[in-house]
Amino acid sequence: MLFLQLLASFFFLLLLPFLSIIFLKRASARKKQSSPPPSTAISPPRSYPIIGSFLAVVANCHRRLQWLTDILQVTPSATYVLHRSIGIRQVLIANPAVVQHILKTNFHNYGKGHFNGTLKDFLGHGIFNVNGESWKFQRQVASHEFNTKSMRKFVETVVDTELSDRLIPILTSAATTGTVLDFQDILQRFAFDNVCKIAFGFDPAYLLPSLPQTKFAQAFEDSVTISSDRLRSFIHFFWKIKKLLNIGSEKRLRIAISEVQEFAKNIIREKKNELREKSSLDSVDLLSRFLSSGHSDENFVTDIVISFILAGRDTTSAALTWYLWLLSKNPRVESEVLKEISEKSEATAFDEVKDMVYTHASLCESMRLYPPVATDTKEAVNDDILPDGTVVRKGMLVTYIPYAMGRMETLWGSDWADFKPERWLEKDEAENKHWKFVGRDAYTYPVFQAGPRICLGKEMAFLQMKRVVAGVLKRFKVVPALEEGVEPEFVQQLTSKMKGGLPVRIVEREEKE
């Protein structure tokens, strides 16, 4: 049996380049033609012996995420088994009941699997790439940083300082000179400074007027991009060969990861010296907690640092980038957000943002359409049967897709494509003038994961985003400077990005606006 599988794999690899060329040409030709409505244009892909639906996968590689979403939108159960190639099966999911089964009910049966190996070079044994006791330990230590006291400190010291001392002056200068800024880059710098200060007690000063280009920032971006390409590769055999030979993208990845790890290790060494000099620090940060927990292995702590930089730098910046673009296209929503900001402006920074109900709803709505993490894949430890009857075999990949779930008519109604914060709100019965936030369960809206792995930093992320929205929009109008008729492209990596960034012009608001 094993011999037959190897033989089939060998012939498939021989044919692969020719098949890819043929179907990429066909895909290009179809792309030039006008597409009929989804209800008539989309149907599940054909599957063939040995190669499965590989031909359809190649034909839709330029729009993979949207293609998977299209399939799930026309699948009655919102669960579909994709036959990839050489017997590989992947379960695609946009069904809340199935998501709950995977992330909670049968949590222990779905782990990182082979994805652990794919991302190991970059994330190592960090919290986002491990299962079991190592994951439990990292989560337990990190949980101490997400209490109310820590979050108040985060908003009133870290975020407010970065906002007033760095972000606002840069925006003021851009408004005066008419400079076009890449707001995605600005937000990544802002978030990077913040996560380093709150988690490691270290200020990298990356958001400066000169917008300095650093080796670390480029190395981190390369590490994320190439690691994401590994995950999306049709056959992992190819990147493994490149890694073995140390050529092409894998050579660039090795160099980039080395640069990222050295940056992280320098932070760790400085923190160790600080702990030696002062047995009791005035401010205990996340890194101090890990170093004081008895784990002296520098490589392990390095993995932890890299994981938290990834979480803090890329998720909130991605969410805010798409949010600001959506606001620019929806002036009614922007007007409601500005109205709420003006009503809360007399409160302290923390109290101001935690009670911004409409802004909170508009952020949820933005992330429904453009989630910072578009897909999440697990691997089955044992055979299982999903709530909708889908049979899962040991070793099968199981992927739930928040991007697709945010576009399901069965979950959000026929107006799912509309940016509509009111779908998260209802009028307070006691005070009919005020909105009351009505959340959706975490399995219908798994933007922050759900179950035991639900994001620890969810509330902190919302506080940071609302503080940025309040601080920026109160003083400035952010005007996208895209070419007319051009809409930004959603790029799926470990975290989502806006392809090419978000070029904007900054306009100072009138006092009465």
Coordinates of C-alpha atoms in Angstrom, one line a residue, residues 218-431:
Q218 CA 12.0 43.7 7.2
A219 CA 13.2 40.3 8.5
F220 CA 10.0 39.9 10.5
E221 CA 7.9 40.7 7.4
D222 CA 9.9 38.2 5.3
S223 CA 9.5 35.5 8.0
V224 CA 5.7 36.0 8.1
T225 CA 5.4 36.1 4.3
I226 CA 7.5 33.0 3.5
S227 CA 6.1 31.0 6.4
S228 CA 2.6 31.8 5.1
D229 CA 3.7 30.6 1.6
R230 CA 4.8 27.3 3.2
L231 CA 1.3 26.9 4.6
R232 CA -0.3 27.7 1.2
S233 CA 2.0 25.5 -0.9
F234 CA 0.2 22.8 -2.9
I235 CA 2.9 20.2 -2.0
H236 CA 5.1 20.7 1.0
F237 CA 7.7 18.5 -0.5
F238 CA 8.9 21.5 -2.6
W239 CA 9.7 23.9 0.2
K240 CA 11.3 21.1 2.2
I241 CA 13.7 20.4 -0.7
K242 CA 14.5 24.1 -1.0
K243 CA 15.2 24.2 2.7
L244 CA 17.5 21.1 2.5
L245 CA 19.4 22.7 -0.4
N246 CA 19.3 26.2 1.3
I247 CA 18.1 27.9 -1.9
G248 CA 15.5 30.5 -2.9
S249 CA 12.8 31.6 -0.5
E250 CA 14.0 29.1 2.1
K251 CA 17.5 30.6 2.2
R252 CA 15.8 34.1 2.7
L253 CA 13.7 32.6 5.4
R254 CA 16.7 31.2 7.3
I255 CA 18.4 34.6 7.2
A256 CA 15.3 36.5 8.2
I257 CA 14.5 34.2 11.1
S258 CA 18.1 34.5 12.3
E259 CA 17.7 38.3 12.4
V260 CA 14.4 38.0 14.2
Q261 CA 15.7 35.6 16.8
E262 CA 18.8 37.8 17.5
F263 CA 16.5 40.8 18.1
A264 CA 14.4 38.7 20.5
K265 CA 17.4 37.4 22.3
N266 CA 18.8 40.9 22.9
I267 CA 15.5 41.9 24.5
I268 CA 15.7 38.8 26.7
R269 CA 19.4 39.4 27.7
E270 CA 18.6 43.0 28.7
K271 CA 15.6 41.9 30.8
K272 CA 17.8 39.3 32.5
N273 CA 20.3 41.9 33.4
E274 CA 17.5 44.2 34.7
L275 CA 16.1 41.4 36.9
R276 CA 19.6 40.6 38.3
E277 CA 20.1 44.3 39.2
K278 CA 16.7 44.8 40.7
S279 CA 15.2 41.8 42.5
S280 CA 11.8 43.5 42.6
L281 CA 10.8 45.5 39.6
D282 CA 8.3 48.3 39.9
S283 CA 6.5 47.1 36.8
V284 CA 6.2 43.4 36.1
D285 CA 5.8 42.6 32.4
L286 CA 5.0 39.4 30.5
L287 CA 8.7 38.7 29.8
S288 CA 9.6 39.1 33.4
R289 CA 6.9 36.6 34.4
F290 CA 8.3 34.0 32.0
L291 CA 11.9 34.5 33.1
S292 CA 10.9 34.3 36.8
S293 CA 8.9 31.1 36.2
G294 CA 12.0 29.0 36.2
H295 CA 12.4 28.6 32.4
S296 CA 15.9 29.7 31.7
D297 CA 16.1 28.1 28.2
E298 CA 16.8 31.2 26.0
N299 CA 15.5 29.5 22.8
F300 CA 12.2 28.7 24.5
V301 CA 11.7 32.2 25.8
T302 CA 12.8 33.5 22.3
D303 CA 9.9 31.6 20.8
I304 CA 7.5 33.2 23.3
V305 CA 8.7 36.7 22.5
I306 CA 8.4 36.1 18.7
S307 CA 4.8 34.8 19.1
F308 CA 3.7 37.8 21.1
I309 CA 5.3 40.2 18.7
L310 CA 3.3 38.5 15.9
A311 CA 0.1 38.7 17.9
G312 CA 0.5 42.3 19.0
R313 CA 2.0 43.8 15.9
D314 CA -0.1 42.3 13.1
T315 CA -3.6 41.6 14.3
T316 CA -4.8 45.0 15.6
S317 CA -3.0 46.9 12.8
A318 CA -4.7 44.7 10.2
A319 CA -8.1 45.2 11.8
L320 CA -7.7 49.0 12.0
T321 CA -6.4 49.3 8.4
W322 CA -9.5 47.7 7.0
Y323 CA -11.7 49.5 9.5
L324 CA -10.5 53.0 8.4
W325 CA -11.0 52.1 4.8
L326 CA -14.5 50.9 5.5
L327 CA -15.3 54.1 7.4
S328 CA -14.1 56.2 4.4
K329 CA -16.7 54.4 2.2
N330 CA -19.5 54.7 4.8
P331 CA -19.8 58.3 5.9
R332 CA -23.0 57.6 7.9
V333 CA -21.1 55.1 10.1
E334 CA -18.2 57.5 10.4
S335 CA -20.6 60.3 11.5
E336 CA -22.1 58.0 14.2
V337 CA -18.6 57.1 15.5
L338 CA -17.6 60.8 15.6
K339 CA -20.8 61.6 17.5
E340 CA -19.9 58.9 20.1
I341 CA -16.3 60.2 20.4
S342 CA -17.5 63.7 21.1
E343 CA -19.9 62.5 23.8
K344 CA -17.1 60.5 25.6
S345 CA -14.2 63.0 25.3
E346 CA -14.4 64.3 28.8
A347 CA -13.8 60.9 30.4
T348 CA -10.4 59.4 31.3
A349 CA -8.8 57.5 28.5
F350 CA -9.7 54.1 29.9
D351 CA -13.3 55.0 30.8
E352 CA -13.8 56.8 27.5
V353 CA -13.0 53.8 25.3
K354 CA -14.4 50.9 27.3
D355 CA -17.9 52.4 27.0
M356 CA -17.8 53.3 23.3
V357 CA -20.6 50.9 22.3
Y358 CA -21.2 52.1 18.7
T359 CA -17.5 52.1 17.9
H360 CA -17.1 48.7 19.4
A361 CA -19.9 47.4 17.2
S362 CA -18.4 49.0 14.1
L363 CA -15.1 47.3 14.8
C364 CA -16.8 43.9 15.2
E365 CA -18.6 44.5 11.9
S366 CA -15.3 45.4 10.2
M367 CA -13.6 42.3 11.5
R368 CA -16.6 40.2 10.4
L369 CA -15.8 41.2 6.8
Y370 CA -12.0 41.4 7.1
P371 CA -10.9 39.2 10.0
P372 CA -7.2 39.6 11.1
V373 CA -6.9 35.7 10.9
A374 CA -8.9 34.5 7.9
T375 CA -8.5 30.7 8.4
D376 CA -7.4 28.4 11.1
T377 CA -6.4 24.7 10.5
K378 CA -6.2 21.8 12.9
E379 CA -5.3 18.2 12.4
A380 CA -7.5 15.3 13.7
V381 CA -5.7 13.2 16.4
N382 CA -8.3 10.4 16.1
D383 CA -11.2 9.5 13.9
D384 CA -14.3 11.6 14.6
I385 CA -17.8 12.4 13.3
L386 CA -18.8 16.0 13.1
P387 CA -22.2 17.3 14.2
D388 CA -23.4 17.5 10.6
G389 CA -22.4 13.9 9.9
T390 CA -19.1 14.5 8.2
V391 CA -16.6 11.7 8.8
V392 CA -13.1 12.8 9.9
R393 CA -10.3 10.3 9.7
K394 CA -7.1 10.5 11.9
G395 CA -4.6 12.9 10.3
M396 CA -7.2 14.8 8.2
L397 CA -6.9 18.6 8.1
V398 CA -9.9 20.5 9.5
T399 CA -10.1 24.2 8.6
Y400 CA -12.7 26.7 9.9
I401 CA -12.8 29.9 7.9
P402 CA -13.8 33.1 9.7
Y403 CA -13.6 35.0 6.4
A404 CA -16.2 32.7 4.9
M405 CA -18.4 32.7 8.1
G406 CA -18.7 36.5 7.9
R407 CA -20.1 36.1 4.4
M408 CA -22.8 33.5 5.1
E409 CA -26.3 34.6 4.4
T410 CA -27.6 31.9 6.9
L411 CA -25.7 33.6 9.7
W412 CA -25.9 37.3 8.8
G413 CA -28.9 37.7 6.5
S414 CA -29.3 38.8 2.9
D415 CA -27.5 42.1 3.7
W416 CA -24.3 40.3 4.8
A417 CA -22.2 42.3 2.3
D418 CA -23.2 45.6 3.9
F419 CA -21.0 47.3 6.5
K420 CA -23.7 47.7 9.2
P421 CA -22.7 48.1 12.8
E422 CA -26.4 48.2 13.8
R423 CA -26.6 44.4 13.4
W424 CA -24.6 44.3 16.7
L425 CA -26.8 46.8 18.5
E426 CA -30.3 47.3 20.0
K427 CA -31.8 50.2 21.8
D428 CA -31.5 50.1 25.6
E429 CA -35.0 49.6 27.0
A430 CA -34.4 51.8 30.0
E431 CA -32.9 54.6 27.9

